[in-house]
Short mmCIF file of C-alpha atoms in Angstrom, two decimals:
data_model
loop_
_atom_site.label_atom_id
_atom_site.label_comp_id
_atom_site.label_asym_id
_atom_site.label_seq_id
_atom_site.Cartn_x
_atom_site.Cartn_y
_atom_site.Cartn_z
CA MET A 1 26.05 -61.40 23.62
CA LYS A 2 30.29 -61.65 23.17
CA ILE A 3 32.33 -58.32 21.69
CA ASN A 4 35.64 -59.93 20.88
CA ARG A 5 38.46 -57.67 19.09
CA LYS A 6 36.09 -57.86 14.99
CA LEU A 7 32.86 -56.25 16.95
CA ARG A 8 35.21 -54.09 18.57
CA LEU A 9 36.12 -53.09 15.94
CA GLN A 10 33.42 -52.97 13.09
CA LEU A 11 32.00 -50.79 16.18
CA LEU A 12 34.11 -47.93 16.62
CA ALA A 13 33.52 -48.27 12.65
CA GLN A 14 29.89 -47.93 12.91
CA ASN A 15 30.26 -44.83 15.23
CA TRP A 16 32.49 -42.79 13.40
CA MET A 17 30.26 -43.57 9.23
CA PHE A 18 27.99 -41.54 12.03
CA VAL A 19 29.68 -38.94 12.76
CA LEU A 20 30.48 -38.55 9.40
CA VAL A 21 27.28 -38.19 8.20
CA PHE A 22 26.05 -36.33 10.67
CA LEU A 23 28.74 -33.86 10.53
CA ALA A 24 28.47 -33.93 6.41
CA LEU A 25 24.55 -33.73 7.27
CA VAL A 26 24.83 -31.12 10.01
CA VAL A 27 27.70 -28.29 6.70
CA MET A 28 25.07 -29.41 3.81
CA LEU A 29 22.12 -28.17 5.39
CA GLY A 30 24.16 -24.60 6.65
CA TYR A 31 25.27 -23.96 2.92
CA LEU A 32 22.01 -25.03 1.67
CA ALA A 33 20.80 -22.81 4.85
CA SER A 34 23.26 -19.35 2.91
CA GLN A 35 21.71 -20.48 -0.04
CA TYR A 36 17.68 -19.93 0.55
CA ARG A 37 15.66 -18.52 2.81
CA TRP A 38 12.03 -19.50 4.19
CA THR A 39 10.66 -17.40 6.98
CA ARG A 40 7.36 -17.57 8.86
CA ASP A 41 6.03 -14.53 10.64
CA ILE A 42 3.89 -15.86 13.62
CA THR A 43 2.53 -11.85 14.70
CA GLN A 44 -0.95 -10.67 13.91
CA ALA A 45 0.51 -7.85 11.61
CA ASN A 46 2.87 -9.64 9.74
CA ARG A 47 5.08 -7.27 11.59
CA ASN A 48 8.93 -9.60 10.25
CA ILE A 49 7.92 -10.12 7.04
CA LEU A 50 7.15 -7.02 4.60
CA THR A 51 2.81 -6.61 3.40
CA GLN A 52 2.86 -7.20 -0.26
CA GLY A 53 2.34 -4.24 -1.11
CA SER A 54 5.93 -2.91 0.15
CA VAL A 55 7.06 -6.81 -1.63
CA ASN A 56 5.69 -5.78 -5.11
CA VAL A 57 7.79 -1.96 -5.07
CA LEU A 58 11.11 -3.22 -4.46
CA LYS A 59 9.75 -5.11 -6.92
CA GLN A 60 10.07 -2.30 -9.59
CA MET A 61 13.13 -0.72 -7.76
CA GLU A 62 16.14 -1.71 -10.35
CA GLY A 63 18.80 0.21 -8.95
CA ASP A 64 20.95 0.18 -5.35
CA ILE A 65 18.72 0.85 -2.39
CA ASN A 66 21.53 2.95 -0.23
CA ILE A 67 20.39 3.92 3.58
CA THR A 68 22.71 5.98 5.93
CA VAL A 69 21.81 6.00 8.96
CA TYR A 70 23.14 8.98 11.85
CA ALA A 71 23.22 7.16 15.41
CA THR A 72 26.19 6.65 17.91
CA LYS A 73 26.54 2.94 18.67
CA ASP A 74 23.91 1.20 20.98
CA ASP A 75 25.40 0.86 24.59
CA ALA A 76 23.61 -1.89 25.32
CA SER A 77 23.86 -1.99 28.88
CA ASN A 78 21.73 0.64 29.68
CA GLY A 79 18.83 -0.43 27.42
CA ASP A 80 19.95 0.80 24.10
CA THR A 81 19.56 -0.90 20.79
CA PHE A 82 19.23 1.48 18.34
CA ARG A 83 22.00 0.54 16.02
CA LYS A 84 20.39 -3.03 15.87
CA GLY A 85 16.67 -2.18 15.80
CA MET A 86 17.58 -0.64 12.35
CA LEU A 87 18.39 -3.82 11.25
CA ASP A 88 16.53 -6.33 11.67
CA PHE A 89 14.07 -2.74 10.60
CA VAL A 90 15.72 -2.99 7.15
CA ALA A 91 16.49 -6.72 6.88
CA ARG A 92 12.78 -7.04 6.29
CA TYR A 93 13.74 -4.98 2.81
CA GLN A 94 17.09 -6.89 2.62
CA ARG A 95 15.36 -9.84 2.10
CA GLU A 96 13.54 -9.24 -0.25
CA LYS A 97 15.66 -7.52 -2.32
CA LYS A 98 20.08 -8.19 -2.34
CA ASN A 99 21.32 -5.03 -2.92
CA VAL A 100 20.69 -2.86 -0.48
CA PHE A 101 22.40 -1.48 2.19
CA ILE A 102 23.48 -0.47 5.29
CA THR A 103 26.00 1.67 6.75
CA PHE A 104 26.02 3.98 10.48
CA VAL A 105 27.71 6.72 11.55
CA ASN A 106 28.27 7.98 14.34
CA PRO A 107 27.41 12.28 14.52
CA SER A 108 30.43 12.34 17.70
CA GLU A 109 32.92 10.57 15.68
CA GLU A 110 32.31 12.47 12.64
CA PRO A 111 30.16 15.12 12.66
CA LYS A 112 31.70 17.25 9.12
CA LEU A 113 29.50 14.52 7.35
CA ALA A 114 26.86 14.63 9.39
CA GLN A 115 25.85 18.38 8.73
CA GLU A 116 27.17 17.39 5.67
CA ALA A 117 24.43 15.83 4.84
CA GLY A 118 22.31 18.78 7.22
CA VAL A 119 21.33 15.76 9.67
CA LYS A 120 19.82 17.11 12.33
CA VAL A 121 18.24 14.84 15.14
CA ASP A 122 19.67 11.78 16.59
CA GLY A 123 19.13 8.93 14.48
CA GLU A 124 17.73 10.29 11.52
CA THR A 125 18.38 8.30 8.02
CA VAL A 126 18.89 9.27 4.40
CA VAL A 127 17.35 6.35 2.11
CA GLN A 128 19.08 7.20 -1.85
CA TYR A 129 18.16 5.67 -4.63
CA ASN A 130 18.10 6.50 -8.48
CA LYS A 131 20.78 10.65 -7.37
CA ARG A 132 17.76 10.64 -5.19
CA SER A 133 18.17 11.05 -1.47
CA GLU A 134 15.15 11.45 0.72
CA HIS A 135 15.75 11.79 4.76
CA ILE A 136 12.85 10.43 8.28
CA ASN A 137 13.37 10.04 11.59
CA PRO A 138 12.14 7.14 14.14
CA PRO A 139 10.99 6.08 14.95
CA PHE A 140 10.48 3.57 12.17
CA ALA A 141 7.01 1.94 10.63
CA GLU A 142 7.02 -0.11 7.53
CA GLN A 143 4.51 1.95 5.97
CA GLU A 144 6.27 5.02 6.26
CA MET A 145 9.69 3.59 4.97
CA THR A 146 7.95 2.64 2.55
CA ASN A 147 6.02 5.37 0.69
CA LEU A 148 9.46 7.19 1.26
CA LEU A 149 10.39 4.50 -1.30
CA VAL A 150 7.38 4.93 -3.64
CA ARG A 151 8.09 9.01 -3.60
CA LEU A 152 12.17 8.10 -4.74
CA SER A 153 10.90 6.10 -7.51
CA ARG A 154 8.66 8.17 -8.73
CA THR A 155 9.05 9.02 -12.60
CA ASN A 156 6.22 11.87 -12.95
CA ASN A 157 6.91 15.35 -10.37
CA GLN A 158 4.03 17.44 -12.28
CA PRO A 159 1.14 17.97 -9.92
CA VAL A 160 -2.33 16.61 -9.49
CA MET A 161 -4.32 19.66 -10.76
CA TYR A 162 -7.50 20.52 -8.87
CA LEU A 163 -11.52 22.87 -10.32
CA ASP A 164 -12.28 24.80 -7.34
CA GLY A 165 -14.23 27.86 -6.94
CA HIS A 166 -17.23 25.79 -7.54
CA GLY A 167 -18.36 24.59 -4.46
CA GLU A 168 -16.32 20.62 -4.73
CA ARG A 169 -14.40 18.58 -2.21
CA LEU A 170 -11.17 19.70 -1.99
CA LEU A 171 -7.70 17.98 -1.80
CA GLN A 172 -6.23 19.87 0.47
CA GLY A 173 -10.05 20.36 2.28
CA VAL A 174 -11.04 19.03 6.23
CA LYS A 175 -14.87 18.47 5.76
CA ASN A 176 -16.71 15.64 5.99
CA HIS A 177 -16.90 16.00 1.99
CA ASP A 178 -13.56 16.76 0.85
CA LEU A 179 -10.92 14.67 -0.42
CA GLY A 180 -8.59 16.15 2.87
CA GLU A 181 -7.19 12.71 3.92
CA PHE A 182 -6.60 11.18 0.49
CA GLY A 183 -4.47 14.41 -0.08
CA LYS A 184 -2.26 13.37 2.92
CA GLN A 185 -1.47 10.08 0.89
CA LEU A 186 -1.25 11.54 -2.26
CA GLU A 187 1.32 14.33 -0.67
CA SER A 188 3.44 11.81 1.55
CA LYS A 189 3.78 9.86 -1.52
CA GLY A 190 5.61 12.55 -3.25
CA PHE A 191 2.31 14.19 -5.91
CA LYS A 192 1.82 17.83 -5.43
CA PHE A 193 -1.12 19.98 -5.59
CA ALA A 194 -1.50 22.89 -7.84
CA ASN A 195 -5.08 25.15 -7.66
CA PRO A 196 -5.04 27.42 -11.55
CA ASP A 197 -7.32 30.45 -11.71
CA LEU A 198 -9.59 29.23 -15.04
CA THR A 199 -11.57 32.81 -14.26
CA ILE A 200 -7.86 33.54 -14.73
CA ALA A 201 -5.80 31.59 -16.47
CA GLN A 202 -5.28 31.66 -19.51
CA ASP A 203 -5.39 28.22 -19.62
CA VAL A 204 -5.07 25.02 -17.93
CA PRO A 205 -1.83 24.70 -17.87
CA ALA A 206 0.14 21.94 -18.96
CA ASN A 207 2.82 20.99 -16.96
CA GLY A 208 0.41 20.14 -14.18
CA ALA A 209 -0.12 15.66 -14.29
CA MET A 210 -4.04 15.48 -14.47
CA LEU A 211 -6.80 17.77 -13.69
CA VAL A 212 -9.45 16.39 -11.03
CA ILE A 213 -12.74 17.63 -10.98
CA ALA A 214 -14.48 16.44 -8.21
CA SER A 215 -18.11 17.77 -7.68
CA PRO A 216 -18.51 20.73 -8.60
CA GLN A 217 -21.92 22.27 -7.15
CA VAL A 218 -22.75 25.03 -9.38
CA ASP A 219 -21.96 25.74 -12.41
CA VAL A 220 -18.84 26.14 -14.31
CA SER A 221 -19.55 29.17 -16.85
CA ALA A 222 -18.84 28.43 -19.69
CA VAL A 223 -14.70 30.19 -20.27
CA GLU A 224 -14.21 27.38 -17.76
CA ALA A 225 -16.21 24.90 -19.25
CA LYS A 226 -14.99 25.51 -22.31
CA LYS A 227 -11.10 25.73 -20.78
CA ILE A 228 -11.43 21.98 -19.65
CA LYS A 229 -12.01 21.08 -22.48
CA ALA A 230 -9.15 22.41 -24.29
CA TYR A 231 -7.06 20.75 -22.08
CA ILE A 232 -8.66 17.77 -22.23
CA GLU A 233 -9.03 18.04 -26.80
CA ALA A 234 -4.70 18.41 -26.10
CA GLY A 235 -4.42 15.76 -24.54
CA GLY A 236 -4.36 16.52 -20.30
CA ASN A 237 -5.19 14.23 -17.98
CA VAL A 238 -8.90 14.47 -16.21
CA LEU A 239 -9.54 12.09 -13.25
CA TRP A 240 -13.85 13.60 -13.00
CA LEU A 241 -15.82 12.30 -9.45
CA LEU A 242 -19.83 12.66 -9.91
CA ASP A 243 -22.09 12.60 -7.47
CA ASP A 244 -24.90 12.94 -9.80
CA ASP A 245 -25.84 13.03 -12.61
CA ASN A 246 -26.21 17.52 -13.15
CA LEU A 247 -22.87 17.73 -14.65
CA HIS A 248 -23.58 22.07 -13.36
CA GLY A 249 -22.07 23.62 -16.70
CA LEU A 250 -19.63 20.60 -17.89
CA GLN A 251 -22.37 18.81 -20.42
CA GLU A 252 -19.89 19.68 -22.90
CA VAL A 253 -17.33 17.76 -21.79
CA ALA A 254 -19.22 14.49 -21.27
CA ASP A 255 -20.52 14.14 -24.36
CA TYR A 256 -16.84 15.33 -25.95
CA LEU A 257 -15.48 12.73 -23.84
CA GLY A 258 -18.71 9.95 -24.71
CA ILE A 259 -19.96 9.82 -20.67
CA LYS A 260 -23.03 9.44 -19.91
CA VAL A 261 -24.16 10.06 -15.72
CA SER A 262 -27.53 7.77 -15.08
CA PRO A 263 -30.20 10.19 -12.72
CA GLY A 264 -30.68 6.95 -10.73
CA MET A 265 -28.78 6.06 -7.34
CA VAL A 266 -28.03 2.86 -7.36
CA VAL A 267 -29.55 0.14 -4.28
CA ASP A 268 -27.54 -2.50 -2.74
CA ARG A 269 -29.05 -4.88 0.19
CA THR A 270 -26.24 -6.44 0.30
CA ALA A 271 -26.25 -3.36 2.78
CA GLU A 272 -29.32 -4.15 4.68
CA GLN A 273 -26.90 -7.55 6.09
CA TYR A 274 -24.49 -4.66 7.57
CA GLY A 275 -27.62 -2.03 8.70
CA ALA A 276 -26.92 0.34 6.48
CA ASP A 277 -28.62 2.10 4.25
CA PRO A 278 -29.97 0.27 0.65
CA LYS A 279 -27.91 3.77 -0.15
CA MET A 280 -24.59 2.23 0.51
CA SER A 281 -23.10 0.06 -2.62
CA PHE A 282 -20.79 -2.54 -1.78
CA ALA A 283 -17.52 -3.63 -4.50
CA ASN A 284 -15.76 -7.15 -4.83
CA ARG A 285 -15.15 -7.30 -8.97
CA TYR A 286 -13.84 -5.04 -11.12
CA GLY A 287 -13.38 -4.73 -14.51
CA ASP A 288 -10.04 -6.17 -16.51
CA HIS A 289 -7.87 -2.36 -16.92
CA PRO A 290 -4.68 -1.70 -14.70
CA ILE A 291 -6.22 -0.24 -11.62
CA THR A 292 -7.77 -2.74 -10.69
CA ARG A 293 -6.12 -5.83 -12.25
CA ASN A 294 -5.44 -8.30 -9.18
CA PHE A 295 -7.78 -5.99 -6.97
CA MET A 296 -9.34 -7.90 -4.13
CA LEU A 297 -10.41 -5.91 -1.48
CA ARG A 298 -13.36 -4.96 -0.75
CA THR A 299 -14.26 -0.76 -1.57
CA VAL A 300 -17.21 1.32 -0.24
CA PHE A 301 -19.76 3.41 -2.66
CA PRO A 302 -22.37 6.05 -0.92
CA GLU A 303 -25.09 6.92 -2.81
CA ALA A 304 -23.12 6.51 -6.82
CA HIS A 305 -24.64 6.65 -9.81
CA GLU A 306 -23.57 4.79 -13.10
CA VAL A 307 -21.46 5.85 -15.71
CA ASP A 308 -22.00 4.98 -19.08
CA GLY A 309 -19.46 4.98 -21.72
CA ARG A 310 -20.38 2.91 -24.92
CA ALA A 311 -20.36 6.48 -27.18
CA SER A 312 -16.86 6.92 -25.52
CA ASP A 313 -15.73 4.32 -28.50
CA ASP A 314 -17.81 5.14 -31.25
CA LEU A 315 -15.32 8.78 -30.07
CA GLY A 316 -12.07 6.94 -30.16
CA TRP A 317 -11.82 6.72 -27.03
CA LYS A 318 -10.23 2.72 -25.52
CA VAL A 319 -12.96 2.03 -22.34
CA GLY A 320 -11.99 -0.19 -19.61
CA ARG A 321 -14.69 -0.80 -17.32
CA LEU A 322 -13.51 -0.54 -13.80
CA ILE A 323 -16.46 -0.57 -10.84
CA ASP A 324 -18.83 -2.90 -10.11
CA VAL A 325 -21.67 -2.53 -7.66
CA ALA A 326 -24.73 -3.72 -6.21
CA GLN A 327 -24.40 -7.12 -7.35
CA ASN A 328 -27.38 -8.38 -4.55
CA GLY A 329 -28.48 -4.44 -5.92
CA TRP A 330 -30.17 -2.21 -8.95
CA LEU A 331 -30.18 0.96 -10.44
CA GLU A 332 -33.41 2.50 -9.19
CA SER A 333 -34.68 4.85 -12.35
CA ASP A 334 -36.97 7.04 -10.47
CA LYS A 335 -34.52 10.11 -9.19
CA ILE A 336 -33.21 9.94 -4.90
CA PRO A 337 -32.40 13.15 -3.02
CA ALA A 338 -29.15 12.47 -2.17
CA GLY A 339 -29.17 11.99 1.69
CA ALA A 340 -32.76 11.39 1.98
CA GLN A 341 -32.87 9.50 5.05
CA ASN A 342 -35.21 5.94 6.24
CA LEU A 343 -34.82 4.60 2.38
CA LYS A 344 -38.54 2.53 1.22
CA VAL A 345 -37.68 0.86 -1.68
CA ARG A 346 -37.74 -1.88 -3.99
CA PHE A 347 -37.25 -3.36 -7.25
CA ASP A 348 -39.65 -3.00 -9.70
CA GLN A 349 -39.40 -5.33 -13.02
CA GLY A 350 -38.91 -4.09 -16.06
CA LYS A 351 -38.60 0.12 -15.00
CA ASP A 352 -35.64 -0.89 -12.76
CA LYS A 353 -32.07 -1.64 -13.99
CA ALA A 354 -30.18 -5.08 -11.46
CA GLY A 355 -27.38 -5.51 -10.89
CA PRO A 356 -24.29 -5.52 -11.30
CA ILE A 357 -23.53 -2.03 -12.00
CA ASN A 358 -21.02 0.41 -12.89
CA ILE A 359 -20.07 3.40 -11.79
CA GLY A 360 -16.34 3.53 -13.13
CA VAL A 361 -15.11 3.78 -16.12
CA ALA A 362 -11.19 4.46 -17.46
CA LEU A 363 -10.70 6.15 -21.29
CA GLU A 364 -7.90 5.93 -23.18
CA ARG A 365 -7.01 6.97 -26.26
CA GLN A 366 -2.86 7.90 -28.20
CA TYR A 367 -2.00 11.24 -28.52
CA GLY A 368 0.23 13.36 -29.82
CA LYS A 369 3.13 10.46 -28.94
CA LYS A 370 2.14 10.68 -25.40
CA GLY A 371 -1.08 8.61 -24.27
CA GLN A 372 -3.83 9.60 -22.88
CA ARG A 373 -5.88 8.98 -19.95
CA VAL A 374 -9.33 9.76 -17.82
CA VAL A 375 -10.97 8.07 -15.44
CA VAL A 376 -14.90 9.60 -14.80
CA VAL A 377 -16.84 7.64 -11.67
CA GLY A 378 -19.82 8.46 -10.66
CA ASN A 379 -19.34 8.60 -6.76
CA ALA A 380 -17.16 10.85 -4.77
CA ASN A 381 -18.40 9.56 -1.50
CA PHE A 382 -15.71 7.22 -1.36
CA LEU A 383 -12.85 9.21 -1.11
CA ALA A 384 -13.76 12.21 0.90
CA ASN A 385 -12.92 11.87 4.66
CA THR A 386 -15.63 10.01 6.15
CA PHE A 387 -15.16 6.88 3.80
CA ILE A 388 -11.34 7.08 2.81
CA THR A 389 -10.50 4.86 6.22
CA ASN A 390 -13.06 2.24 4.58
CA GLY A 391 -12.64 -1.45 3.50
CA GLY A 392 -9.53 -0.88 -0.41
CA ASN A 393 -10.99 2.62 -0.96
CA LEU A 394 -7.68 4.26 -0.86
CA ASP A 395 -5.79 2.02 -2.20
CA LEU A 396 -8.49 1.54 -5.30
CA GLY A 397 -8.37 5.86 -5.38
CA ILE A 398 -4.34 6.24 -5.50
CA ASN A 399 -3.87 3.36 -7.88
CA ILE A 400 -6.16 5.02 -10.15
CA ILE A 401 -3.49 8.09 -9.54
CA ASN A 402 -0.56 6.84 -10.46
CA TRP A 403 -2.43 5.10 -13.52
CA LEU A 404 -2.92 9.10 -14.26
CA ALA A 405 0.25 9.35 -14.39
CA GLY A 406 1.47 6.77 -15.93
CA ASP A 407 3.04 5.57 -13.46
CA ASP A 408 1.32 2.21 -13.75
CA ARG A 409 4.34 0.23 -11.88
CA LEU A 410 3.75 1.96 -8.87
CA ILE A 411 0.54 0.46 -8.86
CA THR A 412 0.19 -1.56 -5.76
CA ILE A 413 -2.30 -2.30 -2.68
CA GLN A 414 -0.52 -0.29 0.31
CA PRO A 415 1.34 -1.68 3.62
CA MET A 416 -1.04 -1.44 5.87
CA PRO A 417 0.20 0.26 9.19
CA LEU A 418 0.52 -2.79 12.06
CA LYS A 419 -1.84 -4.11 14.29
CA ASP A 420 -0.61 -5.38 17.18
CA ILE A 421 2.45 -3.41 19.40
CA ASN A 422 5.79 -4.43 20.44
CA ILE A 423 5.92 -6.12 23.91
CA ASN A 424 9.12 -3.36 25.87
CA ILE A 425 9.75 -4.16 29.95
CA PRO A 426 11.79 -1.98 31.81
CA SER A 427 15.74 -2.57 32.33
CA GLY A 428 16.95 -2.68 36.03
CA SER A 429 12.65 -4.25 36.26
CA ILE A 430 11.76 -7.37 38.28
CA ALA A 431 10.87 -9.24 35.09
CA ALA A 432 13.80 -7.24 32.72
CA LEU A 433 15.96 -9.81 35.79
CA ILE A 434 13.58 -12.80 35.94
CA VAL A 435 13.43 -13.01 31.64
CA GLY A 436 17.47 -11.94 31.31
CA TYR A 437 19.20 -14.46 34.11
CA GLY A 438 16.97 -17.03 33.88
CA THR A 439 16.65 -17.71 30.75
CA GLN A 440 21.46 -16.91 30.89
CA TYR A 441 21.58 -18.91 34.00
CA VAL A 442 19.06 -20.71 35.18
CA LEU A 443 17.34 -22.09 32.09
CA PRO A 444 20.85 -23.59 30.57
CA VAL A 445 21.99 -24.55 34.12
CA VAL A 446 17.88 -26.86 34.55
CA ILE A 447 18.38 -28.32 30.66
CA LEU A 448 21.59 -29.64 32.17
CA ILE A 449 20.67 -31.18 35.83
CA ALA A 450 17.25 -32.70 33.22
CA GLY A 451 19.87 -34.18 31.05
CA MET A 452 22.64 -35.32 33.41
CA LEU A 453 19.34 -37.39 35.10
CA LEU A 454 17.56 -38.48 32.15
CA TRP A 455 21.15 -40.28 30.98
CA TRP A 456 21.66 -41.57 34.88
CA LYS A 457 18.63 -43.46 35.36
CA ARG A 458 18.83 -45.24 31.34
CA ARG A 459 22.58 -45.85 32.85
CA LYS A 460 21.07 -47.51 35.66
CA ALA A 461 18.47 -49.62 34.31
#
C-alpha cells in the first residue's frame, strides 16, 4: 500500500483518537474506583474482610467511631510496621462504615496526651463511641474489636442475675456442667453478673436485666419460689433452663407462666449418622422470632425435653416457638434416666410423639410502659462448658440474652476467630532477601528484557 500525505494524516488522527479514548477510559475507571468499592477475599477465613456478624454490628451503630492508637512511628528498616498493620486492620471496618476514624499519637513525642488517656503500653488503642470509650491492647483480632464495639453500643447496663444455692449450673462455674464459658462470652460483650441470696434478700432485685434459673438440682424453698413469682408478676425478665420435668419447687412459677415440660426425652436418629448418642438431638429449624430470625446455624441439645407453652397464651402471654429438634426422631413417652448409656429405644406408634419436637419457647407481654420477656428451654446442656462450642450453641445463647435484655439490635451471628495464619518472614534472612530484592529489582528487569525481546522479534517478522 502506497502511503501518501493524506493517508499519513488519517493514521495520525486515528492514533491520537485512540490515545484520547484510552486516556478518557483511564480517567473514567479512576473515577468509578473512587466512588465504588468491590473486594473479594480468597483467604480461608476471609481475614481481609469482616464477618457478617461484625457487619451487622456496624450497621446499627449510627454515630462516629473514633480510634486513637498510641504507638511510636514505624521503623520499616527494622521490620516495625505496627502502624501500617493498624491502618489495614481498621480499613476493614471503614469499608463497611464511612465514619470510622483513626488517629495516631506518638507517646514519646506527646507523653502528656498518653498520660491523660491512661495509656500504659506501646500500641494501646482507645476506641470511642457515643460518649463512651474503652481500651484495647495488641495483638488485635476482629473478635476482640467487634466485642468491644458491642459493649460500647449496649444500652442496657443492668446486671444479669442468677439463682444459686440449689445445685444450679453457674454462669461463673468451671465444671463441665457449668455455664462458665458462656458467662465469659457474656462478660466480653459488656454484661455484668449479680448473685442475689434470696434466703436473705427481701425480694429479687428489680434493677437487674433478668434472672437466670439454670436447672436447680434440689428443691427451691417455698419462700424463694414466692419471691421469684413476685419478681415475674412485677414485670421481671427470666431465662429458665430445665433438664427434666422435675421443677424442684418452682411448680407455682411454671403454672403462672403456663409452661409444661415433658417427662420423656427427645430421641434423634440423626445422631447415629455422627456416631453420637441418640439422646443428642440436632436443630436446624427455628421459629419466626427475633431471637432465631435468619438464624441458620445447626445447634446441639443433649438430653432435651419438650416445652409446651400453649397454656401461656390463655394466661395473656404471647408465645413464640424457638427451637425444633429431631426432624428424624421423636419424643419418648417413657422416662429415660439422664446419663443413661447404650440406649436401646424404638419409636412406638400411638405412644411416642414423632418429631420435630419444640424444646424452647419465648413468652412476651406488655407490663406497664415496658415489655416483659421470658425464655424457657427444655435443655441446659447446650450452654454447658462441654457443649458451648458445638455448632451455633454460643450464638443462640447470646441471642437469647440480648433479647431478654432488650438489646434486639445486637442480636447477630457472632464473629468467628480466624482459622488460617499469616506468614512472617524474619528480616535479614535469605528468604527475606530473595522476596525483597527479587520483587523490587530482579522481577522488573526480567519483565523489561522479555518485553524488549518480544518487540524485537515482532519487528523482524
